[in-house]
CSV table of C-alpha atoms and ligand atoms in Angstrom, one decimal:
chain,number,residue,atom,x,y,z
A,60,UNK,CA,-112.5,-120.1,206.8
A,61,UNK,CA,-114.7,-118.0,204.6
A,62,UNK,CA,-112.6,-114.9,205.0
A,63,UNK,CA,-109.1,-116.4,205.5
A,64,UNK,CA,-107.9,-115.4,202.1
A,65,UNK,CA,-109.2,-111.8,202.2
A,66,UNK,CA,-107.0,-108.8,202.8
A,67,UNK,CA,-107.8,-107.1,206.1
A,68,UNK,CA,-105.2,-104.3,205.6
A,69,UNK,CA,-107.6,-101.6,204.3
A,70,UNK,CA,-110.6,-101.2,206.6
A,71,UNK,CA,-112.3,-98.9,204.0
A,72,UNK,CA,-112.1,-101.5,201.3
A,73,UNK,CA,-113.1,-104.3,203.7
A,74,UNK,CA,-115.6,-102.9,206.2
A,75,UNK,CA,-116.9,-106.4,207.0
A,76,UNK,CA,-113.4,-107.4,208.1
A,77,UNK,CA,-113.0,-104.2,210.1
A,78,UNK,CA,-116.2,-105.2,211.9
A,79,UNK,CA,-114.9,-108.7,212.5
A,80,UNK,CA,-111.6,-107.4,213.9
A,81,UNK,CA,-113.4,-105.0,216.2
A,82,UNK,CA,-115.6,-107.9,217.5
A,83,UNK,CA,-112.5,-110.1,218.1
A,84,UNK,CA,-110.7,-107.3,220.0
A,85,UNK,CA,-113.8,-106.7,222.1
A,86,UNK,CA,-114.1,-110.4,223.0
A,87,UNK,CA,-110.4,-110.6,223.9
A,88,UNK,CA,-110.6,-107.5,226.0
A,89,UNK,CA,-113.7,-109.0,227.8
A,90,UNK,CA,-111.7,-112.1,228.6
A,91,UNK,CA,-108.8,-110.0,229.9
A,92,UNK,CA,-110.6,-107.8,232.4
A,93,UNK,CA,-111.1,-104.9,230.0
A,94,UNK,CA,-113.9,-102.4,230.2
A,95,UNK,CA,-115.6,-100.5,227.4
A,96,UNK,CA,-112.7,-98.1,227.2
A,97,UNK,CA,-110.2,-100.8,226.2
A,98,UNK,CA,-109.4,-100.7,222.4
A,99,UNK,CA,-107.0,-102.6,220.3
A,100,UNK,CA,-105.9,-104.0,217.0
A,101,UNK,CA,-105.6,-107.4,215.4
A,102,UNK,CA,-102.1,-108.1,214.2
A,103,UNK,CA,-100.1,-110.8,212.3
A,104,UNK,CA,-98.6,-112.2,215.5
A,105,UNK,CA,-97.2,-111.6,218.9
A,106,UNK,CA,-94.1,-110.0,217.4
A,107,UNK,CA,-96.1,-107.4,215.6
A,108,UNK,CA,-98.3,-106.8,218.7
A,109,UNK,CA,-95.2,-106.1,220.8
A,110,UNK,CA,-93.7,-104.0,218.0
A,111,UNK,CA,-96.8,-101.8,218.0
A,112,UNK,CA,-96.8,-101.5,221.8
A,113,UNK,CA,-93.2,-100.3,221.7
A,114,UNK,CA,-94.0,-97.9,218.9
A,115,UNK,CA,-97.0,-96.6,220.8
A,116,UNK,CA,-95.0,-95.7,223.9
A,117,UNK,CA,-92.1,-94.3,221.9
A,118,UNK,CA,-94.4,-92.0,220.0
A,119,UNK,CA,-96.5,-91.1,223.1
A,120,UNK,CA,-93.3,-89.9,224.7
A,121,UNK,CA,-92.3,-87.9,221.6
A,122,UNK,CA,-95.6,-86.1,222.0
A,123,UNK,CA,-96.0,-85.9,225.7
A,124,UNK,CA,-92.5,-86.2,227.2
A,125,UNK,CA,-90.2,-84.3,224.9
A,126,UNK,CA,-87.4,-84.4,227.6
A,127,UNK,CA,-86.9,-88.0,226.5
A,128,UNK,CA,-84.1,-87.9,223.9
A,129,UNK,CA,-82.7,-91.4,224.3
A,130,UNK,CA,-85.7,-93.6,225.1
A,131,UNK,CA,-85.4,-96.7,227.2
A,132,UNK,CA,-87.7,-99.5,228.3
A,133,UNK,CA,-87.2,-101.7,231.4
A,134,UNK,CA,-87.9,-105.4,231.0
A,135,UNK,CA,-87.0,-108.7,232.7
A,136,UNK,CA,-84.4,-110.8,230.8
A,137,UNK,CA,-87.2,-113.5,230.6
A,138,UNK,CA,-89.3,-111.2,228.3
A,139,UNK,CA,-89.8,-112.3,224.7
A,140,UNK,CA,-87.0,-111.4,222.3
A,141,UNK,CA,-89.5,-109.8,219.9
A,142,UNK,CA,-89.4,-106.9,222.4
A,143,UNK,CA,-85.6,-106.5,221.8
A,144,UNK,CA,-86.1,-106.8,218.0
A,145,UNK,CA,-88.8,-104.1,218.2
A,146,UNK,CA,-86.5,-101.9,220.4
A,147,UNK,CA,-83.7,-102.3,217.8
A,148,UNK,CA,-85.9,-101.2,214.9
A,149,UNK,CA,-87.5,-98.4,216.8
A,150,UNK,CA,-84.4,-96.8,218.4
A,151,UNK,CA,-85.4,-97.7,222.0
A,152,UNK,CA,-82.7,-99.0,224.4
A,153,UNK,CA,-83.7,-102.1,226.2
A,154,UNK,CA,-82.7,-102.1,229.9
A,155,UNK,CA,-82.7,-105.8,230.8
A,156,UNK,CA,-83.1,-106.8,234.5
A,157,UNK,CA,-82.2,-110.3,235.6
A,158,UNK,CA,-85.1,-112.2,237.4
A,159,UNK,CA,-85.2,-113.4,241.0
A,160,UNK,CA,-85.6,-117.1,241.6
A,161,UNK,CA,-87.4,-118.7,240.0
A,162,UNK,CA,-87.4,-116.7,236.8
A,163,UNK,CA,-89.8,-114.1,238.2
A,164,UNK,CA,-89.4,-110.4,237.4
A,165,UNK,CA,-87.3,-108.6,240.0
A,166,UNK,CA,-89.6,-105.6,240.8
A,167,UNK,CA,-87.1,-103.9,243.2
A,168,UNK,CA,-84.3,-104.2,240.6
A,169,UNK,CA,-86.7,-102.9,237.8
A,170,UNK,CA,-87.4,-99.9,240.1
A,171,UNK,CA,-83.7,-99.2,240.3
A,172,UNK,CA,-83.4,-99.5,236.5
A,173,UNK,CA,-85.9,-96.7,235.8
A,174,UNK,CA,-84.4,-93.4,234.6
A,175,UNK,CA,-85.9,-90.1,233.4
A,176,UNK,CA,-85.6,-91.7,229.9
A,177,UNK,CA,-87.8,-94.7,230.7
A,178,UNK,CA,-90.8,-95.0,228.3
A,179,UNK,CA,-92.5,-98.0,230.0
A,180,UNK,CA,-92.2,-101.3,231.9
A,181,UNK,CA,-92.8,-104.8,230.7
A,182,UNK,CA,-94.1,-107.9,232.5
A,183,UNK,CA,-95.1,-111.3,231.1
A,184,UNK,CA,-98.1,-113.5,231.9
A,185,UNK,CA,-96.4,-115.9,231.6
A,186,UNK,CA,-93.0,-115.5,230.0
A,187,UNK,CA,-92.6,-118.1,227.2
A,188,UNK,CA,-89.4,-120.0,228.2
A,189,UNK,CA,-90.4,-121.0,231.7
A,190,UNK,CA,-94.1,-120.5,232.0
A,191,UNK,CA,-93.7,-118.2,235.0
A,192,UNK,CA,-96.1,-115.3,235.6
A,193,UNK,CA,-94.4,-112.1,236.6
A,194,UNK,CA,-95.8,-110.2,239.7
A,195,UNK,CA,-98.0,-108.0,237.7
A,196,UNK,CA,-99.7,-106.3,240.7
A,197,UNK,CA,-96.3,-105.3,242.1
A,198,UNK,CA,-95.2,-104.1,238.7
A,199,UNK,CA,-98.5,-102.1,238.4
A,200,UNK,CA,-97.8,-100.5,241.8
A,201,UNK,CA,-94.3,-99.5,240.6
A,202,UNK,CA,-95.6,-98.2,237.3
A,203,UNK,CA,-98.4,-96.1,239.0
A,204,UNK,CA,-96.0,-94.7,241.6
A,205,UNK,CA,-93.5,-93.6,238.9
A,206,UNK,CA,-96.2,-92.4,236.4
A,207,UNK,CA,-95.1,-95.0,233.8
A,208,UNK,CA,-97.1,-97.3,231.5
A,209,UNK,CA,-97.0,-101.1,231.9
A,210,UNK,CA,-97.3,-103.6,229.0
A,211,UNK,CA,-98.3,-107.1,230.0
A,212,UNK,CA,-97.2,-109.6,227.4
A,213,UNK,CA,-99.9,-112.3,227.6
A,214,UNK,CA,-99.1,-113.7,224.1
A,215,UNK,CA,-99.1,-117.3,225.3
A,216,UNK,CA,-101.2,-116.8,228.4
A,217,UNK,CA,-103.9,-114.5,227.2
A,218,UNK,CA,-106.2,-117.3,226.1
A,219,UNK,CA,-104.9,-119.8,228.6
A,220,UNK,CA,-105.0,-118.0,232.0
A,221,UNK,CA,-108.7,-116.9,231.9
A,222,UNK,CA,-109.7,-120.6,231.3
A,223,UNK,CA,-107.3,-122.0,233.9
A,224,UNK,CA,-108.9,-119.6,236.4
A,225,UNK,CA,-112.4,-120.7,235.2
A,226,UNK,CA,-111.3,-124.3,236.0
A,227,UNK,CA,-110.8,-123.2,239.6
A,228,UNK,CA,-107.0,-122.9,239.8
A,229,UNK,CA,-105.5,-119.9,241.5
A,230,UNK,CA,-104.3,-117.4,238.9
A,231,UNK,CA,-102.8,-114.1,240.2
A,232,UNK,CA,-104.2,-110.9,238.8
A,233,UNK,CA,-102.4,-110.2,235.5
A,234,UNK,CA,-104.8,-108.3,233.2
A,235,UNK,CA,-106.7,-105.0,232.8
A,236,UNK,CA,-108.3,-105.7,236.1
A,237,UNK,CA,-104.9,-104.5,237.5
A,238,UNK,CA,-105.1,-100.7,237.5
A,239,UNK,CA,-101.5,-100.0,236.3
A,240,UNK,CA,-101.7,-102.2,233.2
A,241,UNK,CA,-102.0,-99.9,230.2
A,242,UNK,CA,-101.6,-102.4,227.4
A,243,UNK,CA,-101.6,-106.2,226.7
A,244,UNK,CA,-100.7,-108.5,223.9
A,245,UNK,CA,-102.4,-111.9,223.4
A,246,UNK,CA,-101.9,-114.3,220.5
A,247,UNK,CA,-105.0,-115.8,218.9
A,248,UNK,CA,-102.8,-118.2,217.0
A,249,UNK,CA,-101.6,-119.8,220.2
A,250,UNK,CA,-104.3,-120.8,222.7
A,251,UNK,CA,-106.9,-118.9,220.8
A,252,UNK,CA,-106.4,-121.8,218.3
A,253,UNK,CA,-106.8,-119.5,215.3
A,254,UNK,CA,-104.8,-120.0,212.1
A,255,UNK,CA,-101.5,-118.2,211.9
A,256,UNK,CA,-100.9,-115.3,211.9
A,257,UNK,CA,-103.4,-113.7,214.3
A,258,UNK,CA,-102.7,-111.8,217.5
A,259,UNK,CA,-104.2,-108.8,219.4
A,260,UNK,CA,-102.7,-105.8,221.0
A,261,UNK,CA,-105.0,-103.9,223.4
A,262,UNK,CA,-104.7,-100.5,225.1
A,263,UNK,CA,-106.6,-99.1,228.2
A,264,UNK,CA,-107.7,-96.0,226.3
A,265,UNK,CA,-108.1,-94.9,222.7
A,266,UNK,CA,-106.0,-91.8,223.5
A,267,UNK,CA,-103.1,-94.2,224.1
A,268,UNK,CA,-103.8,-96.2,220.9
A,269,UNK,CA,-103.7,-93.1,218.8
A,270,UNK,CA,-99.9,-93.2,219.1
A,271,UNK,CA,-99.9,-96.6,217.4
A,272,UNK,CA,-101.2,-95.3,214.1
A,273,UNK,CA,-99.1,-94.2,211.3
A,274,UNK,CA,-100.5,-92.1,208.4
B,70,PLP,C1,-95.1,-116.4,221.2
B,70,PLP,C2,-94.8,-115.2,222.0
B,70,PLP,C3,-94.4,-114.0,221.4
B,70,PLP,C4,-94.2,-113.8,219.9
B,70,PLP,O1,-95.3,-114.1,219.2
B,70,PLP,P1,-95.3,-114.7,217.7
B,70,PLP,O2,-96.7,-114.9,217.4
B,70,PLP,O3,-94.4,-115.9,217.7
B,70,PLP,O4,-94.7,-113.5,216.9
B,70,PLP,C5,-94.2,-112.9,222.3
B,70,PLP,N1,-94.3,-113.1,223.6
B,70,PLP,C6,-94.7,-114.2,224.2
B,70,PLP,C7,-94.9,-114.3,225.7
B,70,PLP,C8,-94.9,-115.4,223.4
B,70,PLP,O5,-95.3,-116.5,224.0
């Protein structure tokens, strides 16, 4: 409450807020299977977290995979529309793959949808409309076998699943503990119970996050 009205935009003007944001990201990453290498940013909401992830993979490809001239991303139709909005703004073509029953990402069909222009894959933990967790381990195997990054959208699940697991319910692996997961989004202003708007986007390495920044 003390800092709610302060502007966190400029880390040089507000080093105390920078420190606070770094602490928040580190706590989130700790809840989500991250190690010391995982870094991230606080954002204004899940929409901005997803926007930044799409931007990161687009700009990573611009640097490291110049053969990509018409970038695409492969995602289940159950993924959040903010990904489509981001793709629209950022000039990325969304390749939408219908789910298998019941509303679970179709990993085989997603494999078919990969082209040489594919930037990255998306899975949700869970997807917002149906509360179904995509098979993140299978998506991770696919991503690793094709040398592609994998974003797990845990906007609604990021601060729910770790505690559901703690209560003793079976939760399939969905976070940075899964080796092919390269980035995650998790909304503090949902089950983190923070005031709006507050979310996090996290990356497995700082090398990857570098592509998020714009100067
Ligand atoms: C809520 C949600 C978003 C979008 O987050 P906002 O904070 O509403 O911008 C994205 N993905 C999932 C899975 C969500 O539940």
